[in-house]
Short mmCIF file of C-alpha atoms in Angstrom, two decimals:
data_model
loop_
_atom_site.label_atom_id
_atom_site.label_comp_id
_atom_site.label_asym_id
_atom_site.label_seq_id
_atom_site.Cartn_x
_atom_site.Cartn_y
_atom_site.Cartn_z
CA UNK A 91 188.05 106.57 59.85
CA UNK A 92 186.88 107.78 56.70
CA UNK A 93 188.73 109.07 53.99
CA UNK A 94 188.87 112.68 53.45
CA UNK A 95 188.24 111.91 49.71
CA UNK A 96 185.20 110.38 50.21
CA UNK A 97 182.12 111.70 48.40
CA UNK A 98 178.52 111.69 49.76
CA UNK A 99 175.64 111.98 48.31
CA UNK A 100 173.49 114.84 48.36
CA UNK A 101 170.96 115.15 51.22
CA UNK A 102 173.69 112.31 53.71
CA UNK A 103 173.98 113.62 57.08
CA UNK A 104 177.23 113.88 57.83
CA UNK A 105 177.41 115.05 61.39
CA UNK A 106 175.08 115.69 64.24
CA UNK A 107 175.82 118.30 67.08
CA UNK A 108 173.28 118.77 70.17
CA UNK A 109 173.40 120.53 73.45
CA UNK A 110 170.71 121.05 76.37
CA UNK A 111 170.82 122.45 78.82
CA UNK A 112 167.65 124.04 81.69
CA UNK A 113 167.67 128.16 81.36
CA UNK A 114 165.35 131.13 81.43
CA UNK A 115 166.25 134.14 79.58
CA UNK A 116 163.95 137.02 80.03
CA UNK A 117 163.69 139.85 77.98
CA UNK A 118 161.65 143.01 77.21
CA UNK A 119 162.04 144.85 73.58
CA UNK A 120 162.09 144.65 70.07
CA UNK A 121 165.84 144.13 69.73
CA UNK A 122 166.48 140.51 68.51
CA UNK A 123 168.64 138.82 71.83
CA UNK A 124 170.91 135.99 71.63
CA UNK A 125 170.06 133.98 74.26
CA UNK A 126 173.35 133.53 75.66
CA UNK A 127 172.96 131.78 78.39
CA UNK A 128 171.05 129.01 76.44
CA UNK A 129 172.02 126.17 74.41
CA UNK A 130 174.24 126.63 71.67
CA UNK A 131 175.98 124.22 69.34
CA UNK A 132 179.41 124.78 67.13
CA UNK A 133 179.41 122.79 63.90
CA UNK A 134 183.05 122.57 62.45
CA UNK A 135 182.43 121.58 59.03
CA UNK A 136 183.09 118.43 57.65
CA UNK A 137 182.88 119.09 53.90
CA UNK A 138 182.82 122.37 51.57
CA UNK A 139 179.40 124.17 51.47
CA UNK A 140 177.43 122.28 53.52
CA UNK A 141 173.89 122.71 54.45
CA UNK A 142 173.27 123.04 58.12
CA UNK A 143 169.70 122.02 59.56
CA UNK A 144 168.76 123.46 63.01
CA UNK A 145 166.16 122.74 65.21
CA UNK A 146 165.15 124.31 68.27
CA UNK A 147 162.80 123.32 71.56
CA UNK A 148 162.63 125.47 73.68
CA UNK A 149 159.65 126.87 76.39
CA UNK A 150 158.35 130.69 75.43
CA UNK A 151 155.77 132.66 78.10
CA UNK A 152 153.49 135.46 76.38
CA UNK A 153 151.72 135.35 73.56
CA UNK A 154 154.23 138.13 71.74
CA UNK A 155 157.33 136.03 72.18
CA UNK A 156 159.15 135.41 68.75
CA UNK A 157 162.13 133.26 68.24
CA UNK A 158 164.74 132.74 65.37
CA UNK A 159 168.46 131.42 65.64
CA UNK A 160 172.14 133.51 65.54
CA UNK A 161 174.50 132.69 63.69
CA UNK A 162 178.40 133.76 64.69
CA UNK A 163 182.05 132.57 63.24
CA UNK A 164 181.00 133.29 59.73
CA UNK A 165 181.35 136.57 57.99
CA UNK A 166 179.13 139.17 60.35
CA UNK A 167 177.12 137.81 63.20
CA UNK A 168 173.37 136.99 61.88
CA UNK A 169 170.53 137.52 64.63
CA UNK A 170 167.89 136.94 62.32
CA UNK A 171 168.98 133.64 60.41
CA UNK A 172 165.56 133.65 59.02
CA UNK A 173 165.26 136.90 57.75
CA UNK A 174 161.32 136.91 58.37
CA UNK A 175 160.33 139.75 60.85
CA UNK A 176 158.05 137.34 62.99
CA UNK A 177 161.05 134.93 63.02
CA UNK A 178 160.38 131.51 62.91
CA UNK A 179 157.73 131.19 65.83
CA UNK A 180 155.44 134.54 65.42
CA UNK A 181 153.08 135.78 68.05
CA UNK A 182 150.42 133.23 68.77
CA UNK A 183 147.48 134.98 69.63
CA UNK A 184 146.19 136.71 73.19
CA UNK A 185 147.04 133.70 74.92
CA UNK A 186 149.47 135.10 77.69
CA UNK A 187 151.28 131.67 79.32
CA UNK A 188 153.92 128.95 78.69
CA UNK A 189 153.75 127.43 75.60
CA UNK A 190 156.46 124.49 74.22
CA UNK A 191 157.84 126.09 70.54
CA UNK A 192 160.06 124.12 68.49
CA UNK A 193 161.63 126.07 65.36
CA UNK A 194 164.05 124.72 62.53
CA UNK A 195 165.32 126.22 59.37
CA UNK A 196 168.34 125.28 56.94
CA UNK A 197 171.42 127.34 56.85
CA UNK A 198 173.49 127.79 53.69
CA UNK A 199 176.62 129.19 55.02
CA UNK A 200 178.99 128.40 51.85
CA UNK A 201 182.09 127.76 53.77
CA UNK A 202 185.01 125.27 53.79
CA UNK A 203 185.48 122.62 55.18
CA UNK A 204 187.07 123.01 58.92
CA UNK A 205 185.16 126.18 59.32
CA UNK A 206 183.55 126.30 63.27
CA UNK A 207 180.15 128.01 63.03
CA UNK A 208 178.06 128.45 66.36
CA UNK A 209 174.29 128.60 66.76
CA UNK A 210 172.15 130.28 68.92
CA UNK A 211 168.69 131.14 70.10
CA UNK A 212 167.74 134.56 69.36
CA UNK A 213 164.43 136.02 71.52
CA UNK A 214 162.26 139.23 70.62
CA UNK A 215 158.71 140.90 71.35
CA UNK A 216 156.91 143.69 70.80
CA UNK A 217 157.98 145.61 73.77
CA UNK A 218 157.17 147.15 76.59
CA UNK A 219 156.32 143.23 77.54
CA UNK A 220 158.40 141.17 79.96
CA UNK A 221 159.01 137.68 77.98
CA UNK A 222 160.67 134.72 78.38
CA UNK A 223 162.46 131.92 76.69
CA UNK A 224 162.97 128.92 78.52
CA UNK A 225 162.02 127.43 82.00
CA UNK A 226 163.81 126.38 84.64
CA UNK A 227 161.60 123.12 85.10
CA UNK A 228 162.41 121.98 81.43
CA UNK A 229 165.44 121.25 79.11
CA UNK A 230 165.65 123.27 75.84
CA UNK A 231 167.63 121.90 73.19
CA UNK A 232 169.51 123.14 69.89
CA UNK A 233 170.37 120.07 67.06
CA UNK A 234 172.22 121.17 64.14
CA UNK A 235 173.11 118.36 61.33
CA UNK A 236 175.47 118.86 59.06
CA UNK A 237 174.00 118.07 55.17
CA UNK A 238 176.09 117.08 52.00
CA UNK A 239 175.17 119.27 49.07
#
């Protein structure tokens, strides 16, 4: 065991949390969807103001699927962790079939240490256009590590 008092460096991984799991979520509109019936991964912070990094594979089908991760447990729920109206995986052209995306992006959350934070997908088009995230004939996968600042 180590010491609660023990100080990493910068940049040290300090925990790794994954789940997968073999799901399609379909969905039709411009409203950003947790996919809640997909993977998801709770990080209980080791240290004070951590960095989380997140990373995301996952199946999409049509070309106007658009992904991004949800954030709950902290403050008000966050379905656009990005903040980038494409998300993290914009449209990718006039292509209209399954296609493997895999999305990160690092969280700054600012919280102490003990604090249980849960991840997401999140899943959005441009309506009017059935879409899907995931496949039933593949895993998808969420990976969050917890960073030392």
């Amino acid at each position: 065991t180590i010491p609660s008092a023990t100080v990493f460096p910068a940049g040290h991984i300090l925990q790794v949390v994954t789940n997968v799991v073999s799901i399609q979520h379909s969905h039709s509109s411009t409203t950003k969807t947790r996919v809640t019936n997909g993977p998801y991964v709770v990080v209980t912070t080791k240290k004070a103001n951590s960095k989380i990094y997140l990373l995301c594979d996952t199946q999409t089908y049509h070309y106007s699927t658009r992904t991004d991760f949800f954030r709950s447990g902290v403050g008000s729920d966050t379905s656009n962790l990005s903040g980038n109206t494409n998300g993290l995986t914009g449209p990718t052209g006039g292509d209209t079939g399954w296609e493997n995306r895999f999305y990160h992006w690092v969280d700054a959350p600012a919280q102490p240490a003990g604090t249980a934070i849960t991840y997401d997908g999140v899943v959005f088009g441009t309506g009017g256009t059935q879409i899907y995230w995931g496949d039933t004939g593949f895993k998808q996968r969420i990976t969050a590590f917890e960073i030392a600042v």
